[in-house]
CSV table of C-alpha atoms in Angstrom, one decimal:
chain,number,residue,atom,x,y,z
A,11,MET,CA,-0.1,0.0,0.0
A,12,THR,CA,2.7,2.4,1.0
A,13,GLU,CA,5.0,1.6,-2.0
A,14,ASN,CA,1.9,2.1,-4.5
A,15,ALA,CA,1.1,5.3,-2.8
A,16,GLY,CA,4.7,6.5,-3.1
A,17,GLU,CA,4.9,5.4,-6.8
A,18,ARG,CA,1.5,7.3,-7.5
A,19,LEU,CA,2.7,10.4,-5.7
A,20,ALA,CA,6.0,10.4,-7.7
A,21,TRP,CA,4.2,9.9,-10.9
A,22,LEU,CA,1.9,12.9,-10.2
A,23,ALA,CA,4.8,15.2,-9.5
A,24,ASP,CA,6.6,14.3,-12.8
A,25,GLY,CA,3.4,15.3,-14.6
A,26,TYR,CA,5.4,18.5,-15.6
A,27,LEU,CA,7.4,16.2,-17.9
A,28,ALA,CA,4.5,14.8,-19.7
A,29,THR,CA,3.1,18.4,-20.4
A,30,GLN,CA,6.3,19.6,-21.9
A,31,LEU,CA,7.1,16.4,-23.7
A,32,LEU,CA,3.8,16.9,-25.5
A,33,TYR,CA,4.1,20.6,-26.0
A,34,VAL,CA,7.6,20.3,-27.6
A,35,ALA,CA,6.6,17.6,-29.8
A,36,THR,CA,3.6,19.5,-30.9
A,37,GLU,CA,5.4,22.7,-31.5
A,38,LEU,CA,8.1,20.7,-33.6
A,39,GLY,CA,5.4,18.8,-35.6
A,40,VAL,CA,6.5,15.4,-34.6
A,41,ALA,CA,2.9,13.8,-35.1
A,42,ASP,CA,2.6,15.4,-38.5
A,43,ALA,CA,5.9,14.1,-39.7
A,44,LEU,CA,4.8,10.5,-38.4
A,45,ALA,CA,1.5,10.7,-40.2
A,46,ASP,CA,2.5,8.6,-43.2
A,47,LYS,CA,4.9,6.0,-41.8
A,48,PRO,CA,7.2,5.3,-38.9
A,49,LEU,CA,10.5,7.0,-38.9
A,50,ASN,CA,13.8,6.5,-37.1
A,51,THR,CA,15.4,9.4,-34.9
A,52,ALA,CA,17.6,10.8,-37.7
A,53,GLU,CA,14.8,10.9,-40.1
A,54,LEU,CA,12.5,12.8,-37.7
A,55,ALA,CA,15.2,15.1,-36.7
A,56,ALA,CA,15.7,16.0,-40.2
A,57,ALA,CA,12.2,16.4,-40.9
A,58,VAL,CA,11.3,18.7,-37.9
A,59,ASP,CA,14.8,20.5,-37.9
A,60,ALA,CA,15.6,19.3,-34.3
A,61,ASP,CA,18.7,18.0,-32.7
A,62,ALA,CA,18.7,14.2,-33.1
A,63,VAL,CA,20.4,13.6,-29.6
A,64,VAL,CA,17.8,15.5,-27.7
A,65,LEU,CA,15.0,14.5,-29.9
A,66,ARG,CA,15.5,10.9,-29.4
A,67,ARG,CA,15.4,11.2,-25.6
A,68,ILE,CA,12.1,13.1,-26.1
A,69,LEU,CA,10.7,10.5,-28.4
A,70,ARG,CA,11.4,7.7,-25.7
A,71,GLY,CA,9.8,9.9,-23.0
A,72,LEU,CA,6.6,10.0,-25.2
A,73,ALA,CA,7.0,6.1,-26.0
A,74,ALA,CA,7.0,5.8,-22.1
A,75,GLU,CA,3.7,7.6,-22.0
A,76,ARG,CA,2.2,5.4,-24.8
A,77,VAL,CA,2.0,8.5,-27.1
A,78,LEU,CA,4.5,7.0,-29.4
A,79,GLU,CA,5.3,3.4,-30.3
A,80,GLU,CA,9.2,2.4,-30.4
A,81,SER,CA,10.1,-0.5,-32.5
A,82,PRO,CA,13.2,-2.6,-31.9
A,83,ASP,CA,14.8,-1.3,-35.1
A,84,GLY,CA,14.7,2.4,-33.6
A,85,ARG,CA,11.8,3.7,-35.5
A,86,PHE,CA,8.9,5.5,-33.9
A,87,ALA,CA,5.1,5.4,-34.9
A,88,LEU,CA,2.1,7.1,-33.6
A,89,THR,CA,-0.3,5.3,-31.2
A,90,PRO,CA,-4.1,6.2,-31.2
A,91,THR,CA,-3.2,8.9,-28.5
A,92,GLY,CA,-0.4,10.1,-30.7
A,93,GLU,CA,-2.6,10.5,-33.7
A,94,LEU,CA,-4.6,13.2,-31.8
A,95,LEU,CA,-1.6,15.6,-32.1
A,96,ARG,CA,-1.7,15.6,-35.7
A,97,ALA,CA,-3.2,19.1,-37.0
A,98,ASP,CA,-5.5,17.3,-39.5
A,99,ALA,CA,-6.6,14.4,-37.1
A,100,GLN,CA,-10.5,14.1,-36.6
A,101,GLY,CA,-10.9,15.5,-33.0
A,102,SER,CA,-7.3,16.8,-33.0
A,103,LEU,CA,-6.1,18.0,-29.5
A,104,ARG,CA,-3.1,19.9,-31.0
A,105,GLY,CA,-4.4,23.3,-30.0
A,106,TYR,CA,-5.3,21.9,-26.6
A,107,VAL,CA,-1.7,20.8,-26.1
A,108,LEU,CA,-0.1,24.0,-27.4
A,109,ALA,CA,-2.1,26.2,-25.0
A,110,ARG,CA,-1.4,24.1,-21.9
A,111,GLY,CA,2.3,23.7,-22.7
A,112,ARG,CA,2.7,27.5,-23.0
A,113,LEU,CA,-0.1,29.6,-21.6
A,114,TYR,CA,-1.3,27.3,-18.8
A,115,TYR,CA,2.0,26.1,-18.0
A,116,GLU,CA,3.5,29.5,-17.4
A,117,ALA,CA,0.7,30.6,-15.5
A,118,LEU,CA,1.4,27.9,-12.8
A,119,GLY,CA,4.4,29.7,-11.7
A,120,GLY,CA,2.0,32.2,-10.0
A,121,LEU,CA,-0.1,29.5,-8.2
A,122,LEU,CA,1.9,29.7,-4.9
A,123,ARG,CA,1.8,33.4,-4.7
A,124,SER,CA,-2.0,33.4,-5.4
A,125,ALA,CA,-2.3,30.6,-2.7
A,126,LYS,CA,-0.6,33.0,-0.2
A,127,THR,CA,-2.1,36.3,-1.2
A,128,GLY,CA,-5.0,35.7,-3.5
A,129,GLY,CA,-5.4,37.0,-7.0
A,130,VAL,CA,-5.0,35.3,-10.3
A,131,PRO,CA,-1.8,33.4,-11.0
A,132,PHE,CA,-1.7,34.4,-14.8
A,133,GLU,CA,-1.8,38.0,-13.7
A,134,HIS,CA,1.0,37.6,-11.1
A,135,VAL,CA,3.3,36.0,-13.8
A,136,HIS,CA,2.3,38.4,-16.8
A,137,GLY,CA,1.2,41.6,-15.1
A,138,SER,CA,-1.8,41.6,-17.5
A,139,ALA,CA,-5.3,40.3,-17.5
A,140,PHE,CA,-5.5,37.0,-19.6
A,141,PHE,CA,-7.6,38.4,-22.5
A,142,ASP,CA,-5.9,41.8,-22.7
A,143,TYR,CA,-2.7,39.7,-22.8
A,144,LEU,CA,-3.9,37.5,-25.7
A,145,ALA,CA,-5.4,40.6,-27.6
A,146,ALA,CA,-1.9,42.0,-27.7
A,147,ARG,CA,-0.4,38.8,-29.0
A,148,PRO,CA,-2.5,37.4,-31.9
A,149,GLU,CA,-0.4,34.2,-32.1
A,150,GLU,CA,-1.0,33.4,-28.7
A,151,MET,CA,-4.8,34.3,-29.3
A,152,ALA,CA,-5.0,31.8,-32.2
A,153,SER,CA,-3.3,29.1,-30.1
A,154,PHE,CA,-5.9,29.5,-27.3
A,155,GLN,CA,-8.8,29.7,-29.9
A,156,GLY,CA,-7.5,26.6,-31.4
A,157,SER,CA,-7.4,24.8,-27.9
A,158,MET,CA,-11.0,25.6,-27.6
A,159,SER,CA,-12.2,24.4,-31.0
A,160,ALA,CA,-12.1,20.5,-30.2
A,161,ARG,CA,-14.0,20.9,-26.8
A,162,LEU,CA,-16.5,23.3,-28.3
A,163,SER,CA,-17.5,20.8,-30.9
A,164,ARG,CA,-17.8,18.1,-28.5
A,165,GLU,CA,-19.7,19.9,-26.0
A,166,ALA,CA,-22.0,21.4,-28.8
A,167,ARG,CA,-22.9,17.7,-29.9
A,168,ALA,CA,-23.7,16.9,-26.1
A,169,VAL,CA,-25.8,20.0,-25.6
A,170,VAL,CA,-28.2,19.3,-28.7
A,171,ALA,CA,-28.3,15.7,-27.8
A,172,ALA,CA,-29.4,16.6,-24.2
A,173,TYR,CA,-32.0,19.3,-24.9
A,174,ASP,CA,-34.9,19.9,-27.2
A,175,PHE,CA,-34.5,23.3,-29.0
A,176,THR,CA,-37.4,22.6,-31.5
A,177,ARG,CA,-40.0,24.2,-29.1
A,178,PHE,CA,-38.4,27.6,-29.5
A,179,ARG,CA,-38.8,30.1,-32.2
A,180,SER,CA,-36.0,32.5,-31.6
A,181,LEU,CA,-32.6,32.2,-29.6
A,182,VAL,CA,-29.8,34.5,-28.7
A,183,ASP,CA,-26.5,33.0,-28.2
A,184,VAL,CA,-25.1,35.5,-25.7
A,185,GLY,CA,-21.1,35.4,-25.9
A,186,GLY,CA,-21.4,32.8,-28.5
A,187,GLY,CA,-17.9,33.3,-29.9
A,188,ARG,CA,-17.4,31.8,-33.4
A,189,GLY,CA,-20.8,30.3,-33.0
A,190,THR,CA,-19.9,26.5,-32.9
A,191,LEU,CA,-22.7,25.9,-30.4
A,192,LEU,CA,-25.2,27.9,-32.1
A,193,GLU,CA,-24.5,26.2,-35.6
A,194,ALA,CA,-25.2,22.9,-34.0
A,195,ILE,CA,-28.5,24.1,-32.3
A,196,LEU,CA,-29.8,25.5,-35.5
A,197,ALA,CA,-29.0,22.3,-37.3
A,198,SER,CA,-31.0,20.4,-34.7
A,199,ALA,CA,-34.0,22.7,-34.8
A,200,PRO,CA,-34.4,23.7,-38.5
A,201,GLY,CA,-37.3,26.2,-37.6
A,202,LEU,CA,-35.4,28.1,-34.9
A,203,GLU,CA,-34.0,31.7,-35.7
A,204,GLY,CA,-30.7,32.2,-34.0
A,205,THR,CA,-28.6,35.4,-33.3
A,206,LEU,CA,-25.0,35.3,-32.5
A,207,PHE,CA,-24.2,38.0,-29.9
A,208,ASP,CA,-20.7,39.0,-29.0
A,209,GLN,CA,-17.9,41.8,-29.2
A,210,PRO,CA,-17.4,43.3,-32.7
A,211,GLU,CA,-14.2,41.8,-33.4
A,212,VAL,CA,-15.3,38.4,-32.7
A,213,VAL,CA,-18.7,38.6,-34.9
A,214,LYS,CA,-17.3,40.8,-37.7
A,215,ASP,CA,-16.6,37.7,-40.1
A,216,SER,CA,-19.4,35.6,-38.8
A,217,LYS,CA,-21.8,33.9,-41.5
A,218,LEU,CA,-24.5,33.5,-38.9
A,219,PRO,CA,-26.9,36.2,-38.1
A,220,SER,CA,-25.0,38.3,-35.6
A,221,HIS,CA,-25.2,41.5,-33.4
A,222,ALA,CA,-22.2,43.1,-31.8
A,223,GLY,CA,-22.3,44.6,-28.4
A,224,ASP,CA,-21.2,44.5,-24.6
A,225,PHE,CA,-23.4,41.8,-22.6
A,226,PHE,CA,-22.8,44.0,-19.4
A,227,VAL,CA,-24.9,46.7,-21.3
A,228,SER,CA,-27.6,45.1,-23.4
A,229,VAL,CA,-28.3,42.2,-25.5
A,230,PRO,CA,-30.9,41.8,-28.5
A,231,ALA,CA,-34.5,41.8,-26.8
A,232,GLY,CA,-37.4,39.8,-27.3
A,233,ALA,CA,-36.2,36.1,-28.0
A,234,ASP,CA,-37.7,33.0,-26.7
A,235,VAL,CA,-34.6,31.6,-25.2
A,236,TYR,CA,-31.1,33.1,-24.1
A,237,LEU,CA,-28.0,31.0,-24.0
A,238,LEU,CA,-25.0,31.6,-22.0
A,239,SER,CA,-22.4,28.8,-22.8
A,240,ARG,CA,-19.2,28.9,-20.9
A,241,VAL,CA,-19.7,32.6,-20.1
A,242,LEU,CA,-20.4,32.9,-16.6
A,243,HIS,CA,-17.3,30.7,-15.2
A,244,ASP,CA,-15.0,33.4,-16.6
A,245,TRP,CA,-16.4,36.0,-14.1
A,246,ASP,CA,-16.7,36.5,-10.4
A,247,ASP,CA,-20.1,36.3,-8.7
A,248,ASP,CA,-21.0,40.0,-9.1
A,249,ARG,CA,-20.0,40.2,-12.7
A,250,ALA,CA,-21.9,37.1,-13.5
A,251,VAL,CA,-24.9,38.5,-11.8
A,252,ALA,CA,-24.7,41.5,-13.9
A,253,ILE,CA,-24.6,39.3,-17.1
A,254,LEU,CA,-27.7,37.6,-15.8
A,255,ARG,CA,-29.5,40.8,-15.2
A,256,THR,CA,-28.8,42.1,-18.8
A,257,CYS,CA,-30.3,39.0,-19.9
A,258,ARG,CA,-33.3,39.1,-17.9
A,259,ALA,CA,-33.9,42.9,-18.8
A,260,ALA,CA,-34.0,41.6,-22.6
A,261,MET,CA,-36.1,38.4,-21.9
A,262,PRO,CA,-40.0,38.6,-22.0
A,263,ASP,CA,-41.7,37.2,-19.1
A,264,SER,CA,-42.3,34.0,-20.7
A,265,GLY,CA,-38.7,33.5,-21.8
A,266,THR,CA,-36.2,30.8,-20.9
A,267,LEU,CA,-32.4,31.3,-20.1
A,268,LEU,CA,-30.0,28.4,-20.7
A,269,ILE,CA,-26.7,28.2,-18.8
A,270,VAL,CA,-24.2,25.7,-20.1
A,271,GLU,CA,-21.5,25.2,-17.7
A,272,SER,CA,-19.5,22.4,-15.8
A,273,VAL,CA,-21.5,21.9,-12.5
A,274,LEU,CA,-19.2,21.3,-9.5
A,275,PRO,CA,-19.9,18.0,-7.6
A,276,GLU,CA,-20.2,17.6,-3.9
A,277,LEU,CA,-17.2,15.6,-3.6
A,278,ALA,CA,-14.3,16.3,-6.1
A,279,ALA,CA,-13.6,12.7,-6.8
A,280,GLU,CA,-17.2,12.3,-8.3
A,281,GLN,CA,-16.3,14.6,-11.4
A,282,PRO,CA,-12.6,15.2,-11.9
A,283,GLY,CA,-13.3,17.0,-15.3
A,284,ALA,CA,-15.3,19.9,-13.7
A,285,ILE,CA,-12.6,20.2,-10.9
A,286,ARG,CA,-10.1,20.5,-13.7
A,287,MET,CA,-11.8,23.2,-15.4
A,288,ASP,CA,-12.4,25.0,-12.0
A,289,LEU,CA,-8.5,25.1,-11.8
A,290,HIS,CA,-8.1,26.4,-15.3
A,291,MET,CA,-10.3,29.2,-14.3
A,292,LEU,CA,-8.3,29.7,-11.1
A,293,LEU,CA,-5.1,29.9,-13.2
A,294,LEU,CA,-6.2,32.2,-15.8
A,295,LEU,CA,-9.2,34.4,-14.9
A,296,HIS,CA,-11.3,35.8,-11.9
A,297,GLY,CA,-14.0,33.2,-12.6
A,298,ARG,CA,-14.9,29.9,-11.2
A,299,GLU,CA,-17.0,26.9,-11.8
A,300,ARG,CA,-20.1,26.5,-9.5
A,301,THR,CA,-22.4,24.1,-7.8
A,302,GLU,CA,-26.1,23.8,-8.8
A,303,ALA,CA,-27.0,25.7,-5.5
A,304,GLU,CA,-24.4,28.5,-6.3
A,305,TYR,CA,-26.1,28.9,-9.8
A,306,ALA,CA,-29.5,29.0,-8.3
A,307,GLU,CA,-28.4,31.6,-6.0
A,308,LEU,CA,-27.0,33.8,-8.7
A,309,LEU,CA,-30.1,33.5,-10.8
A,310,ALA,CA,-32.1,34.4,-7.8
A,311,ARG,CA,-30.3,37.7,-7.5
A,312,ALA,CA,-31.1,38.3,-11.1
A,313,GLY,CA,-34.7,38.0,-10.9
A,314,LEU,CA,-34.6,34.3,-12.2
A,315,ARG,CA,-35.3,31.0,-10.9
A,316,LEU,CA,-33.7,27.6,-11.6
A,317,THR,CA,-36.2,25.3,-12.9
A,318,ALA,CA,-34.1,22.2,-14.4
A,319,THR,CA,-30.6,21.0,-14.3
A,320,ILE,CA,-29.9,18.5,-17.2
A,321,PRO,CA,-26.6,16.6,-17.4
A,322,ALA,CA,-25.0,16.8,-20.8
A,323,ASP,CA,-21.4,15.4,-20.7
A,324,SER,CA,-20.3,13.0,-17.9
A,325,VAL,CA,-16.7,13.6,-18.8
A,326,THR,CA,-16.5,17.4,-18.0
A,327,GLY,CA,-19.5,17.6,-15.8
A,328,LEU,CA,-21.2,19.6,-18.2
A,329,HIS,CA,-24.9,20.7,-17.6
A,330,LEU,CA,-27.7,22.7,-18.9
A,331,LEU,CA,-29.4,24.9,-16.3
A,332,GLU,CA,-32.7,26.1,-17.4
A,333,ALA,CA,-34.1,29.2,-15.8
A,334,ARG,CA,-37.1,31.5,-16.0
A,335,ALA,CA,-38.5,34.8,-14.7
């Protein structure tokens, strides 16, 4: 028992190695170089412009983690896990790995300071709010957006499978980003009219019906349903309530508000995915994930009541929280 506990703790403590092995291999394009056939270290080093001696040790580290398969003749091939590092793979996690290996990894350096003094680790490290930092660095913004794409597509499928949108005539996706979820909803409910609402720079190139603005000020009025997907977790309670109040002001009394977020479990081990998302919020922003009771309290402060909580994705703890006036 003691030995196994020690081995597990040591493995967890070395987690930083796995993060950086994946990140470096992805930055170099190792998975793309291995897409067609296995290669030896010299061939890979030439393909990705890397030092062969260092690269071999990285490749063997990834083989130990079963991201690559190492053959007796010294060649390396992708495992099913490694395939997901390819840029063109279905369900690719390339952007996910790049964001965690750079943006998230650097932010961890501020976690101890936050634990002692409060505040956001990312801001301690960079001296800038997360989205302000990204706005000034288009390459980093593109990496972050890429990290979101695979998750958003998976979550969109989960949401439309869990909830019937056909009973509504009009929907406003508040803070809907590039419209991944709205597209999935409209495909599932052909008679539904949808409007994407976000900041001007986000919706300017959208092919969906869109409206630009600030959800702390106002959102388009009169829709049957208002959707807030992965929005409230970016903000502290007071700012979250402000967004909810803006939506309530735009809603007819018969309207519906839908919140799509990970819901925290009573015990962390019951839903590790939701806990991990909460830690991401801790690292990067002033937001947090919340329990069902905490969402009910926020809604009440905004003049809304929670009417249903519907599970959508067991991996991430994603739920739809339905509210009405």
